[in-house]
């Protein structure tokens, strides 16, 4: 359980009467509600507030069901389906509109036909959970009547109406009054000391996704929805004990949350370190044992040469693809690369030794690749009526599947690309974000920061799956080190990447072990 979940659980205990004990000497909530109704009637009689047509009393009948009686009409209806849980006998269910006088602020506008004087006013951008930010308070004209009806005084509970921050609430505790914008609800208590408890109640409703108005395109908290909220109301004395206890435990919860976040970060970092270590063992031939019967990587390269020759014969590959190099370890214990008749000492490029049945090979010798493109942004014919998924780096997740893309290209864009990369293709980013690998879960095109990778001699994806796991770490070797520092790989440096190559069957066993160990880290 994280800190947020713990906080919400404590609040749930609080509103169910389970956080602090009940005291039989407390004035029951039923008496409190009678006082509130009497105060409301007095204010209506003195014409200080308007009569509430929806004022109601909620009670439990002899049949154990809950009923709501509307005082204006005498109508009574059963509300059992609205009651989410049982509450202590000294508590009562009521609507927020029954215990507060509600109003909203004035609509923000550049002009004021009614005149008035400039007044500072609060908008939703000033109102946060439990506090106000008053560094940049706006000003507009308010008439005397508007100041009277659209301002907050000390002790009022203010609530955001719309936007992502709907429901954010805070109690205005300043010694001066301030005007309000129309997207801020004002709840003025009809008796003292009810605001803090209701503030916590609203917070929990927002966290539980029980606050927003229904049937609206954008999330928000309308006046009707706010006033209609059903609140489990304790006696005033118990409200004070609840809020006091919450103030005592929440700092502890915050400390717990901080420690939990640090632990999660540590676990995440530790997992990343362990995964990197597993991959490092894998590419050095230390993750699974070598089996002589599986042959050698050199035999695999010979099979690749045969496949290349056949593809050249079929016109599917250029003859230049046969101009491969051979990397070997000399009698002097140095590494050499034979290119034609030339032998080049590449010992400084080799980061570690490999098992005898492995070999080092250039990436471009082992695979075919294609680099993507971005159709001209200014030509809408390529982007409207998108038919084909178009992958950018943001669509890729580390070791993930690309199922959907943010953008797609039209039929007109096909002429700009080569063949579409089919589902199952391994792709890798090589610009800015270097070495991120994903598998296409659908046929797609992609941009020029991504390559599609097609290993030779790979009918059952053994080589693809091996590369899928090791390319992120291989990207930290050789020429790609510069890319990690902010430079960009190109087709030449990609082809020159050094790849530690085991036999195909060992590649399969390596992948199986990687996936087994990674699963244990979840």
Short mmCIF file of C-alpha atoms in Angstrom, two decimals:
data_model
loop_
_atom_site.label_atom_id
_atom_site.label_comp_id
_atom_site.label_asym_id
_atom_site.label_seq_id
_atom_site.Cartn_x
_atom_site.Cartn_y
_atom_site.Cartn_z
CA UNK A 1 0.00 0.00 0.00
CA UNK A 2 1.48 3.34 -1.02
CA UNK A 3 1.07 6.62 0.85
CA UNK A 4 -1.85 7.79 -1.26
CA UNK A 5 -3.74 4.54 -0.72
CA UNK A 6 -3.05 4.66 3.01
CA UNK A 7 -4.28 8.25 3.23
CA UNK A 8 -7.49 7.38 1.40
CA UNK A 9 -8.04 4.34 3.64
CA UNK A 10 -7.69 6.51 6.74
CA UNK A 11 -10.17 9.01 5.31
CA UNK A 12 -12.59 6.17 4.55
CA UNK A 13 -12.35 5.01 8.16
CA UNK A 14 -12.96 8.60 9.24
CA UNK A 15 -16.20 9.08 7.27
CA UNK A 16 -17.50 5.68 8.41
CA UNK A 17 -17.02 6.55 12.09
CA UNK A 18 -14.12 4.13 12.59
CA UNK A 19 -11.20 6.51 13.12
CA UNK A 20 -12.06 7.87 16.57
CA UNK A 21 -14.45 6.51 19.22
CA UNK A 22 -17.96 7.88 19.61
CA UNK A 23 -18.75 9.73 22.84
CA UNK A 24 -22.32 9.33 24.17
CA UNK A 25 -22.03 12.81 25.70
CA UNK A 26 -21.72 14.43 22.26
CA UNK A 27 -24.68 16.39 20.97
CA UNK A 28 -26.20 14.06 18.31
CA UNK A 29 -26.09 15.16 14.69
CA UNK A 30 -29.90 15.17 14.59
CA UNK A 31 -29.87 18.09 17.04
CA UNK A 32 -27.14 19.81 15.00
CA UNK A 33 -29.28 19.53 11.85
CA UNK A 34 -32.26 21.03 13.71
CA UNK A 35 -30.10 24.01 14.66
CA UNK A 36 -28.95 24.37 11.04
CA UNK A 37 -32.55 24.32 9.76
CA UNK A 38 -33.52 26.93 12.34
CA UNK A 39 -30.58 29.14 11.32
CA UNK A 40 -31.45 28.74 7.64
CA UNK A 41 -35.09 29.70 8.33
CA UNK A 42 -33.94 32.80 10.22
CA UNK A 43 -31.69 33.92 7.36
CA UNK A 44 -34.49 33.36 4.84
CA UNK A 45 -36.90 35.37 6.99
CA UNK A 46 -34.36 38.20 7.20
CA UNK A 47 -33.93 37.94 3.40
CA UNK A 48 -30.21 37.30 3.76
CA UNK A 49 -30.43 34.06 1.76
CA UNK A 50 -32.97 32.61 -0.65
CA UNK A 51 -35.27 29.76 0.36
CA UNK A 52 -33.80 26.40 -0.61
CA UNK A 53 -36.41 24.54 -2.68
CA UNK A 54 -34.46 21.29 -2.33
CA UNK A 55 -33.98 21.36 1.44
CA UNK A 56 -34.57 17.89 2.81
CA UNK A 57 -34.44 15.63 5.84
CA UNK A 58 -32.97 12.12 5.55
CA UNK A 59 -34.16 9.55 8.06
CA UNK A 60 -34.44 5.82 8.62
CA UNK A 61 -37.94 4.37 8.60
CA UNK A 62 -39.45 1.63 10.73
CA UNK A 63 -38.73 -0.76 7.84
CA UNK A 64 -34.99 -0.01 8.21
CA UNK A 65 -34.90 1.76 4.82
CA UNK A 66 -33.56 5.26 4.29
CA UNK A 67 -35.94 7.99 3.13
CA UNK A 68 -35.56 11.60 2.04
CA UNK A 69 -38.34 14.10 2.71
CA UNK A 70 -38.34 17.38 0.75
CA UNK A 71 -39.60 20.15 3.02
CA UNK A 72 -40.94 22.40 0.26
CA UNK A 73 -43.32 19.79 -1.20
CA UNK A 74 -43.59 17.09 1.46
CA UNK A 75 -42.50 14.49 -1.10
CA UNK A 76 -40.83 11.40 0.38
CA UNK A 77 -38.70 8.90 -1.55
CA UNK A 78 -36.62 5.86 -0.64
CA UNK A 79 -32.86 6.42 -1.14
CA UNK A 80 -31.51 3.02 -0.05
CA UNK A 81 -29.53 2.70 -3.28
CA UNK A 82 -27.63 5.92 -2.50
CA UNK A 83 -26.50 4.85 0.97
CA UNK A 84 -22.99 3.33 0.60
CA UNK A 85 -22.40 2.11 4.17
CA UNK A 86 -23.72 2.12 7.72
CA UNK A 87 -22.79 4.92 10.13
CA UNK A 88 -22.86 5.23 13.95
CA UNK A 89 -26.25 5.90 15.53
CA UNK A 90 -25.22 9.42 16.60
CA UNK A 91 -24.47 10.37 12.97
CA UNK A 92 -26.88 11.37 10.19
CA UNK A 93 -26.90 11.31 6.41
CA UNK A 94 -27.57 14.68 4.80
CA UNK A 95 -26.90 16.65 1.62
CA UNK A 96 -24.17 19.28 1.48
CA UNK A 97 -26.82 21.74 0.31
CA UNK A 98 -28.65 21.23 3.62
CA UNK A 99 -25.73 22.32 5.81
CA UNK A 100 -24.17 25.10 3.71
CA UNK A 101 -25.37 28.20 1.93
CA UNK A 102 -24.02 27.83 -1.62
CA UNK A 103 -23.18 30.49 -4.17
CA UNK A 104 -20.70 30.94 -7.02
CA UNK A 105 -18.59 33.89 -8.07
CA UNK A 106 -18.94 36.36 -10.93
CA UNK A 107 -18.25 35.49 -14.56
CA UNK A 108 -14.85 36.78 -15.59
CA UNK A 109 -15.07 39.32 -18.42
CA UNK A 110 -13.04 42.15 -19.92
CA UNK A 111 -15.84 44.66 -19.45
CA UNK A 112 -18.48 45.38 -16.85
CA UNK A 113 -21.67 47.01 -18.10
CA UNK A 114 -22.92 47.45 -14.55
CA UNK A 115 -19.93 49.50 -13.45
CA UNK A 116 -18.51 48.85 -10.01
CA UNK A 117 -15.07 49.21 -8.48
CA UNK A 118 -11.90 47.15 -9.10
CA UNK A 119 -11.66 44.19 -6.74
CA UNK A 120 -9.21 41.34 -6.39
CA UNK A 121 -10.83 37.98 -7.08
CA UNK A 122 -9.92 34.31 -6.78
CA UNK A 123 -9.99 31.94 -9.76
CA UNK A 124 -9.47 28.18 -9.86
CA UNK A 125 -5.77 28.84 -10.56
CA UNK A 126 -5.47 30.34 -7.06
CA UNK A 127 -7.21 27.45 -5.30
CA UNK A 128 -5.46 24.19 -4.36
CA UNK A 129 -6.04 21.37 -1.90
CA UNK A 130 -5.90 23.01 1.51
CA UNK A 131 -4.26 26.29 0.49
CA UNK A 132 -4.36 29.32 -1.81
CA UNK A 133 -1.69 30.79 -4.08
CA UNK A 134 -2.20 34.55 -4.03
CA UNK A 135 0.95 35.76 -5.82
CA UNK A 136 -0.92 36.66 -9.00
CA UNK A 137 -4.47 37.58 -8.02
CA UNK A 138 -6.47 39.17 -10.83
CA UNK A 139 -8.66 42.28 -10.63
CA UNK A 140 -12.02 43.17 -12.21
CA UNK A 141 -14.95 45.45 -11.42
CA UNK A 142 -17.61 44.33 -8.93
CA UNK A 143 -20.74 46.23 -7.93
CA UNK A 144 -21.76 46.41 -4.27
CA UNK A 145 -24.39 43.72 -4.87
CA UNK A 146 -21.86 41.49 -6.62
CA UNK A 147 -19.39 41.93 -3.77
CA UNK A 148 -22.13 40.89 -1.36
CA UNK A 149 -23.14 37.80 -3.34
CA UNK A 150 -19.81 36.74 -4.87
CA UNK A 151 -17.21 37.02 -2.15
CA UNK A 152 -15.70 34.80 0.52
CA UNK A 153 -15.31 35.64 4.17
CA UNK A 154 -13.24 33.97 6.86
CA UNK A 155 -14.42 30.39 7.44
CA UNK A 156 -15.96 29.79 3.99
CA UNK A 157 -15.09 26.57 2.16
CA UNK A 158 -14.18 27.25 -1.48
CA UNK A 159 -14.36 24.52 -4.14
CA UNK A 160 -13.18 24.42 -7.78
CA UNK A 161 -15.94 23.78 -10.30
CA UNK A 162 -14.26 22.65 -13.54
CA UNK A 163 -11.13 21.52 -15.32
CA UNK A 164 -8.68 18.87 -14.21
CA UNK A 165 -8.63 20.41 -10.74
CA UNK A 166 -12.38 20.18 -10.14
CA UNK A 167 -13.15 19.57 -6.48
CA UNK A 168 -9.96 21.20 -5.16
CA UNK A 169 -10.97 22.82 -1.90
CA UNK A 170 -9.60 25.08 0.80
CA UNK A 171 -10.99 27.09 3.71
CA UNK A 172 -10.62 30.87 3.42
CA UNK A 173 -8.97 31.83 6.73
CA UNK A 174 -7.80 35.35 5.95
CA UNK A 175 -9.10 38.28 7.99
CA UNK A 176 -10.29 40.08 4.86
CA UNK A 177 -13.00 39.20 2.34
CA UNK A 178 -12.17 38.44 -1.29
CA UNK A 179 -14.29 38.22 -4.44
CA UNK A 180 -14.71 35.04 -6.47
CA UNK A 181 -14.84 34.03 -10.11
CA UNK A 182 -17.87 32.02 -11.24
CA UNK A 183 -15.92 28.75 -11.49
CA UNK A 184 -15.36 28.80 -7.73
CA UNK A 185 -18.10 27.47 -5.43
CA UNK A 186 -18.54 29.08 -2.04
CA UNK A 187 -19.90 26.93 0.77
CA UNK A 188 -20.76 29.09 3.77
CA UNK A 189 -21.45 27.01 6.90
CA UNK A 190 -24.76 27.63 8.62
CA UNK A 191 -23.11 26.66 11.91
CA UNK A 192 -19.44 26.86 12.81
CA UNK A 193 -16.87 24.02 12.68
CA UNK A 194 -18.31 21.89 9.86
CA UNK A 195 -15.94 23.00 7.07
CA UNK A 196 -12.83 21.01 7.93
CA UNK A 197 -14.62 17.68 8.06
CA UNK A 198 -16.45 18.36 4.79
CA UNK A 199 -13.16 19.44 3.18
CA UNK A 200 -11.69 16.00 3.92
CA UNK A 201 -14.90 14.35 2.71
CA UNK A 202 -14.71 16.18 -0.65
CA UNK A 203 -11.04 15.25 -0.98
CA UNK A 204 -11.85 11.56 -0.54
CA UNK A 205 -14.72 11.74 -3.05
CA UNK A 206 -12.35 13.21 -5.65
CA UNK A 207 -9.71 10.56 -4.95
CA UNK A 208 -12.39 7.85 -5.25
CA UNK A 209 -13.76 9.27 -8.53
CA UNK A 210 -17.16 9.88 -6.93
CA UNK A 211 -17.24 13.64 -7.31
CA UNK A 212 -17.70 14.60 -10.96
CA UNK A 213 -21.04 15.54 -12.46
CA UNK A 214 -22.43 12.84 -14.76
CA UNK A 215 -23.58 13.36 -18.34
CA UNK A 216 -21.05 16.08 -19.14
CA UNK A 217 -18.38 15.99 -21.85
CA UNK A 218 -15.70 17.47 -19.58
CA UNK A 219 -15.17 16.44 -15.95
CA UNK A 220 -16.44 19.01 -13.52
CA UNK A 221 -18.40 19.67 -10.36
CA UNK A 222 -21.62 21.57 -11.00
CA UNK A 223 -23.48 23.46 -8.30
CA UNK A 224 -26.31 20.93 -8.37
CA UNK A 225 -23.90 18.01 -8.06
CA UNK A 226 -22.03 19.65 -5.18
CA UNK A 227 -25.19 20.52 -3.23
CA UNK A 228 -26.61 17.04 -3.86
CA UNK A 229 -23.57 15.20 -2.44
CA UNK A 230 -24.62 12.82 0.30
CA UNK A 231 -22.38 13.26 3.33
CA UNK A 232 -22.20 11.11 6.51
CA UNK A 233 -22.24 13.80 9.20
CA UNK A 234 -20.90 13.22 12.73
CA UNK A 235 -21.66 15.38 15.76
CA UNK A 236 -19.62 18.60 15.88
CA UNK A 237 -17.47 17.34 18.77
CA UNK A 238 -16.65 14.14 16.87
CA UNK A 239 -15.91 16.13 13.70
CA UNK A 240 -13.32 18.03 15.71
CA UNK A 241 -11.81 14.80 17.05
CA UNK A 242 -11.68 13.36 13.53
CA UNK A 243 -9.96 16.39 11.98
CA UNK A 244 -7.52 16.58 14.90
CA UNK A 245 -6.61 12.91 14.43
CA UNK A 246 -6.22 13.38 10.65
CA UNK A 247 -3.82 16.27 11.24
CA UNK A 248 -1.81 14.06 13.58
CA UNK A 249 -1.55 11.04 11.27
CA UNK A 250 -1.19 12.68 7.85
CA UNK A 251 2.37 13.98 8.48
CA UNK A 252 3.29 10.39 9.38
CA UNK A 253 1.60 9.19 6.19
CA UNK A 254 3.60 11.75 4.19
CA UNK A 255 6.83 10.44 5.72
CA UNK A 256 5.73 6.90 4.93
CA UNK A 257 4.92 7.94 1.36
CA UNK A 258 8.34 9.55 0.95
CA UNK A 259 10.08 6.44 2.26
CA UNK A 260 7.89 4.26 0.03
CA UNK A 261 8.75 6.38 -3.02
CA UNK A 262 12.45 6.11 -2.18
CA UNK A 263 12.08 2.35 -1.75
CA UNK A 264 10.23 2.06 -5.07
CA UNK A 265 12.94 4.09 -6.76
CA UNK A 266 15.59 1.90 -5.17
CA UNK A 267 13.77 -1.25 -6.28
CA UNK A 268 13.36 0.16 -9.77
CA UNK A 269 17.03 1.13 -9.92
CA UNK A 270 18.04 -2.22 -8.48
CA UNK A 271 15.91 -4.03 -11.06
CA UNK A 272 17.52 -2.00 -13.83
CA UNK A 273 20.99 -2.83 -12.50
CA UNK A 274 20.16 -6.53 -12.20
CA UNK A 275 18.67 -6.61 -15.72
CA UNK A 276 21.75 -4.91 -17.10
CA UNK A 277 23.95 -7.45 -15.31
CA UNK A 278 21.91 -10.32 -16.74
CA UNK A 279 22.28 -8.92 -20.26
CA UNK A 280 25.99 -8.35 -19.69
CA UNK A 281 26.37 -11.99 -18.70
CA UNK A 282 24.32 -13.00 -21.74
CA UNK A 283 26.47 -11.21 -24.32
CA UNK A 284 29.66 -12.62 -22.77
CA UNK A 285 28.44 -16.21 -23.03
CA UNK A 286 28.14 -16.61 -19.26
CA UNK A 287 24.36 -16.89 -18.87
CA UNK A 288 23.88 -20.42 -20.24
CA UNK A 289 26.42 -23.20 -20.84
CA UNK A 290 27.85 -23.84 -24.29
CA UNK A 291 26.86 -27.13 -25.95
CA UNK A 292 29.29 -28.51 -28.54
CA UNK A 293 26.51 -30.24 -30.50
CA UNK A 294 24.94 -26.85 -31.29
CA UNK A 295 27.80 -26.01 -33.63
CA UNK A 296 29.62 -22.70 -33.89
CA UNK A 297 28.87 -19.13 -34.81
CA UNK A 298 31.31 -19.49 -37.71
CA UNK A 299 29.09 -22.22 -39.18
CA UNK A 300 26.13 -19.85 -38.80
CA UNK A 301 28.00 -17.18 -40.76
CA UNK A 302 28.64 -19.70 -43.53
CA UNK A 303 24.89 -20.41 -43.68
CA UNK A 304 24.30 -16.67 -43.90
CA UNK A 305 26.71 -16.43 -46.83
CA UNK A 306 24.78 -19.17 -48.61
CA UNK A 307 21.47 -17.35 -48.01
CA UNK A 308 22.95 -14.09 -49.27
CA UNK A 309 24.21 -15.80 -52.44
CA UNK A 310 20.73 -17.19 -53.09
CA UNK A 311 19.11 -13.78 -52.53
CA UNK A 312 21.61 -12.18 -54.92
CA UNK A 313 20.80 -14.84 -57.49
CA UNK A 314 17.09 -14.01 -57.08
CA UNK A 315 17.80 -10.31 -57.44
CA UNK A 316 16.69 -9.57 -53.88
CA UNK A 317 20.10 -8.49 -52.61
CA UNK A 318 23.02 -6.51 -54.03
CA UNK A 319 26.34 -8.27 -54.72
CA UNK A 320 28.07 -5.87 -52.35
CA UNK A 321 26.37 -7.73 -49.48
CA UNK A 322 28.88 -10.57 -49.97
CA UNK A 323 31.82 -8.27 -49.22
CA UNK A 324 31.94 -9.35 -45.62
CA UNK A 325 34.74 -9.16 -43.11
CA UNK A 326 36.06 -11.93 -40.91
CA UNK A 327 37.02 -11.19 -37.30
CA UNK A 328 39.43 -13.60 -35.63
CA UNK A 329 41.89 -13.87 -32.77
CA UNK A 330 45.51 -14.21 -33.85
CA UNK A 331 48.30 -16.30 -32.33
CA UNK A 332 49.52 -13.11 -30.66
CA UNK A 333 46.20 -12.96 -28.74
CA UNK A 334 45.13 -9.85 -30.65
CA UNK A 335 41.91 -9.43 -32.60
CA UNK A 336 42.07 -8.84 -36.34
CA UNK A 337 39.51 -8.09 -39.01
CA UNK A 338 40.21 -9.40 -42.49
CA UNK A 339 38.64 -7.25 -45.22
CA UNK A 340 39.67 -8.58 -48.61
CA UNK A 341 43.44 -9.10 -48.47
CA UNK A 342 43.93 -6.63 -45.62
CA UNK A 343 44.18 -7.62 -41.95
CA UNK A 344 43.43 -4.80 -39.52
CA UNK A 345 44.24 -4.87 -35.81
CA UNK A 346 40.92 -4.10 -34.01
CA UNK A 347 41.97 -5.23 -30.52
CA UNK A 348 41.05 -1.84 -29.03
CA UNK A 349 37.47 -2.21 -30.34
CA UNK A 350 36.91 -5.57 -28.63
CA UNK A 351 35.39 -5.04 -25.14
CA UNK A 352 35.72 -8.65 -23.89
CA UNK A 353 36.58 -12.20 -24.91
CA UNK A 354 33.96 -14.69 -26.08
CA UNK A 355 33.52 -18.48 -25.75
CA UNK A 356 35.37 -20.51 -28.39
CA UNK A 357 32.21 -21.33 -30.36
CA UNK A 358 31.17 -17.65 -30.56
CA UNK A 359 32.56 -14.94 -32.78
CA UNK A 360 32.52 -11.20 -33.20
CA UNK A 361 30.68 -9.99 -36.29
CA UNK A 362 29.73 -6.63 -37.72
CA UNK A 363 26.03 -5.87 -37.28
CA UNK A 364 25.59 -5.14 -40.99
CA UNK A 365 26.98 -8.57 -41.88
CA UNK A 366 24.38 -10.36 -39.77
CA UNK A 367 21.22 -8.48 -40.73
CA UNK A 368 19.46 -6.46 -43.39
CA UNK A 369 18.01 -3.17 -42.26
CA UNK A 370 15.84 -0.39 -43.62
CA UNK A 371 15.72 3.20 -42.39
CA UNK A 372 12.35 4.95 -42.28
CA UNK A 373 11.21 8.35 -43.50
CA UNK A 374 9.02 11.25 -42.48
CA UNK A 375 6.75 12.50 -45.28
CA UNK A 376 6.82 16.31 -45.72
CA UNK A 377 4.70 17.79 -42.94
CA UNK A 378 3.49 20.60 -45.18
CA UNK A 379 1.88 18.23 -47.68
CA UNK A 380 -1.43 17.16 -46.18
CA UNK A 381 -2.00 14.49 -48.83
CA UNK A 382 0.47 12.30 -46.94
CA UNK A 383 -1.17 12.75 -43.54
CA UNK A 384 -4.93 13.00 -44.13
CA UNK A 385 -7.06 9.85 -44.28
CA UNK A 386 -4.23 7.94 -42.61
CA UNK A 387 -4.33 4.26 -43.50
CA UNK A 388 -0.95 2.91 -42.39
CA UNK A 389 0.51 3.19 -38.87
CA UNK A 390 3.62 5.38 -38.76
CA UNK A 391 5.94 4.76 -35.81
CA UNK A 392 7.96 7.42 -34.02
CA UNK A 393 10.23 6.81 -31.03
CA UNK A 394 7.50 7.97 -28.65
CA UNK A 395 5.36 5.04 -29.83
CA UNK A 396 8.05 2.60 -28.72
CA UNK A 397 8.54 1.28 -25.21
CA UNK A 398 11.66 -0.49 -23.99
CA UNK A 399 11.31 -4.19 -24.80
CA UNK A 400 7.71 -3.61 -25.83
CA UNK A 401 5.17 -4.18 -28.57
CA UNK A 402 4.05 -1.39 -30.89
CA UNK A 403 0.32 -1.98 -31.25
CA UNK A 404 -0.92 1.55 -31.91
CA UNK A 405 0.72 4.75 -33.13
CA UNK A 406 -0.09 8.41 -32.57
CA UNK A 407 0.07 9.11 -36.30
CA UNK A 408 -0.65 7.30 -39.55
CA UNK A 409 0.11 8.03 -43.20
CA UNK A 410 -2.13 7.88 -46.24
CA UNK A 411 -2.08 5.74 -49.36
CA UNK A 412 -0.26 8.63 -51.08
CA UNK A 413 2.71 8.18 -48.75
CA UNK A 414 3.42 4.61 -49.89
CA UNK A 415 5.47 5.86 -52.83
CA UNK A 416 7.91 7.56 -50.43
CA UNK A 417 8.72 4.38 -48.56
CA UNK A 418 10.09 0.99 -49.47
CA UNK A 419 8.18 -2.07 -48.39
CA UNK A 420 6.09 -1.77 -45.26
CA UNK A 421 7.61 -3.43 -42.20
CA UNK A 422 5.42 -6.47 -41.47
CA UNK A 423 4.05 -7.41 -38.07
CA UNK A 424 6.73 -9.19 -36.06
CA UNK A 425 9.54 -6.97 -37.31
CA UNK A 426 12.20 -5.90 -34.82
CA UNK A 427 12.72 -2.14 -34.82
CA UNK A 428 15.36 -0.06 -33.03
CA UNK A 429 15.83 3.66 -32.49
CA UNK A 430 19.28 5.02 -33.36
CA UNK A 431 18.96 8.81 -33.12
CA UNK A 432 18.72 10.80 -29.87
CA UNK A 433 17.23 7.81 -28.05
CA UNK A 434 19.71 5.12 -29.07
CA UNK A 435 19.11 1.40 -28.71
CA UNK A 436 15.42 1.26 -27.79
CA UNK A 437 13.98 -1.95 -29.23
CA UNK A 438 10.38 -2.95 -29.87
CA UNK A 439 8.48 -5.47 -31.95
CA UNK A 440 5.80 -4.41 -34.39
CA UNK A 441 2.45 -5.93 -33.50
CA UNK A 442 1.05 -4.63 -36.78
CA UNK A 443 2.46 -3.80 -40.19
CA UNK A 444 3.76 -0.23 -40.15
CA UNK A 445 6.06 2.41 -41.58
CA UNK A 446 8.36 4.43 -39.31
CA UNK A 447 10.43 7.59 -39.24
CA UNK A 448 14.10 8.07 -40.09
CA UNK A 449 15.24 7.70 -36.45
CA UNK A 450 14.24 4.03 -36.50
CA UNK A 451 15.48 0.99 -38.40
CA UNK A 452 13.68 -2.23 -39.23
CA UNK A 453 15.98 -5.21 -38.63
CA UNK A 454 15.82 -8.47 -40.58
CA UNK A 455 18.37 -11.10 -39.48
CA UNK A 456 19.54 -13.66 -42.03
CA UNK A 457 18.87 -17.38 -41.40
CA UNK A 458 16.07 -16.72 -38.93
CA UNK A 459 12.94 -18.65 -39.87
CA UNK A 460 11.70 -19.04 -36.29
CA UNK A 461 12.83 -15.68 -34.87
CA UNK A 462 15.72 -17.02 -32.77
CA UNK A 463 18.08 -14.31 -34.00
CA UNK A 464 15.40 -11.62 -33.86
CA UNK A 465 14.60 -12.38 -30.23
CA UNK A 466 18.28 -12.44 -29.28
CA UNK A 467 18.83 -9.03 -30.88
CA UNK A 468 15.64 -7.70 -29.27
CA UNK A 469 17.17 -8.27 -25.84
CA UNK A 470 20.83 -7.48 -26.41
CA UNK A 471 20.78 -4.50 -28.78
CA UNK A 472 20.01 -1.99 -25.98
CA UNK A 473 23.23 -3.00 -24.22
CA UNK A 474 25.20 -3.46 -27.45
CA UNK A 475 24.32 0.18 -28.17
CA UNK A 476 26.76 1.12 -25.41
CA UNK A 477 29.63 -0.58 -27.21
CA UNK A 478 31.86 0.64 -30.00
CA UNK A 479 30.74 3.49 -32.27
CA UNK A 480 27.43 3.90 -30.48
CA UNK A 481 29.12 5.35 -27.38
CA UNK A 482 29.26 8.69 -29.17
CA UNK A 483 25.53 8.51 -29.84
CA UNK A 484 24.81 8.04 -26.17
CA UNK A 485 26.60 11.34 -25.54
CA UNK A 486 24.21 13.15 -27.85
CA UNK A 487 25.61 12.30 -31.27
CA UNK A 488 23.69 10.35 -33.87
CA UNK A 489 24.39 7.00 -35.45
CA UNK A 490 24.12 6.65 -39.22
CA UNK A 491 23.87 3.69 -41.57
CA UNK A 492 27.67 3.29 -41.66
CA UNK A 493 28.13 3.29 -37.89
CA UNK A 494 25.14 0.98 -37.50
CA UNK A 495 26.66 -1.52 -39.93
CA UNK A 496 29.97 -1.31 -38.04
CA UNK A 497 28.52 -2.13 -34.62
CA UNK A 498 30.26 -5.15 -33.13
CA UNK A 499 27.93 -8.01 -32.26
CA UNK A 500 28.88 -10.95 -29.99
CA UNK A 501 27.43 -13.89 -31.92
CA UNK A 502 26.60 -17.33 -30.47
CA UNK A 503 25.18 -20.29 -32.44
CA UNK A 504 21.44 -20.02 -33.17
CA UNK A 505 20.34 -22.67 -30.67
CA UNK A 506 22.35 -20.99 -27.94
CA UNK A 507 20.69 -17.69 -28.86
CA UNK A 508 17.34 -19.39 -28.23
CA UNK A 509 18.49 -20.69 -24.82
CA UNK A 510 19.89 -17.28 -23.89
CA UNK A 511 16.56 -15.60 -24.69
CA UNK A 512 14.64 -18.19 -22.66
CA UNK A 513 16.92 -17.61 -19.65
CA UNK A 514 16.69 -13.80 -19.96
CA UNK A 515 12.89 -13.94 -20.03
CA UNK A 516 12.80 -16.36 -17.09
CA UNK A 517 15.03 -14.14 -14.96
CA UNK A 518 13.25 -10.93 -15.98
CA UNK A 519 9.90 -12.48 -14.99
CA UNK A 520 11.29 -13.22 -11.52
CA UNK A 521 12.13 -9.53 -11.12
CA UNK A 522 8.53 -8.41 -11.65
#
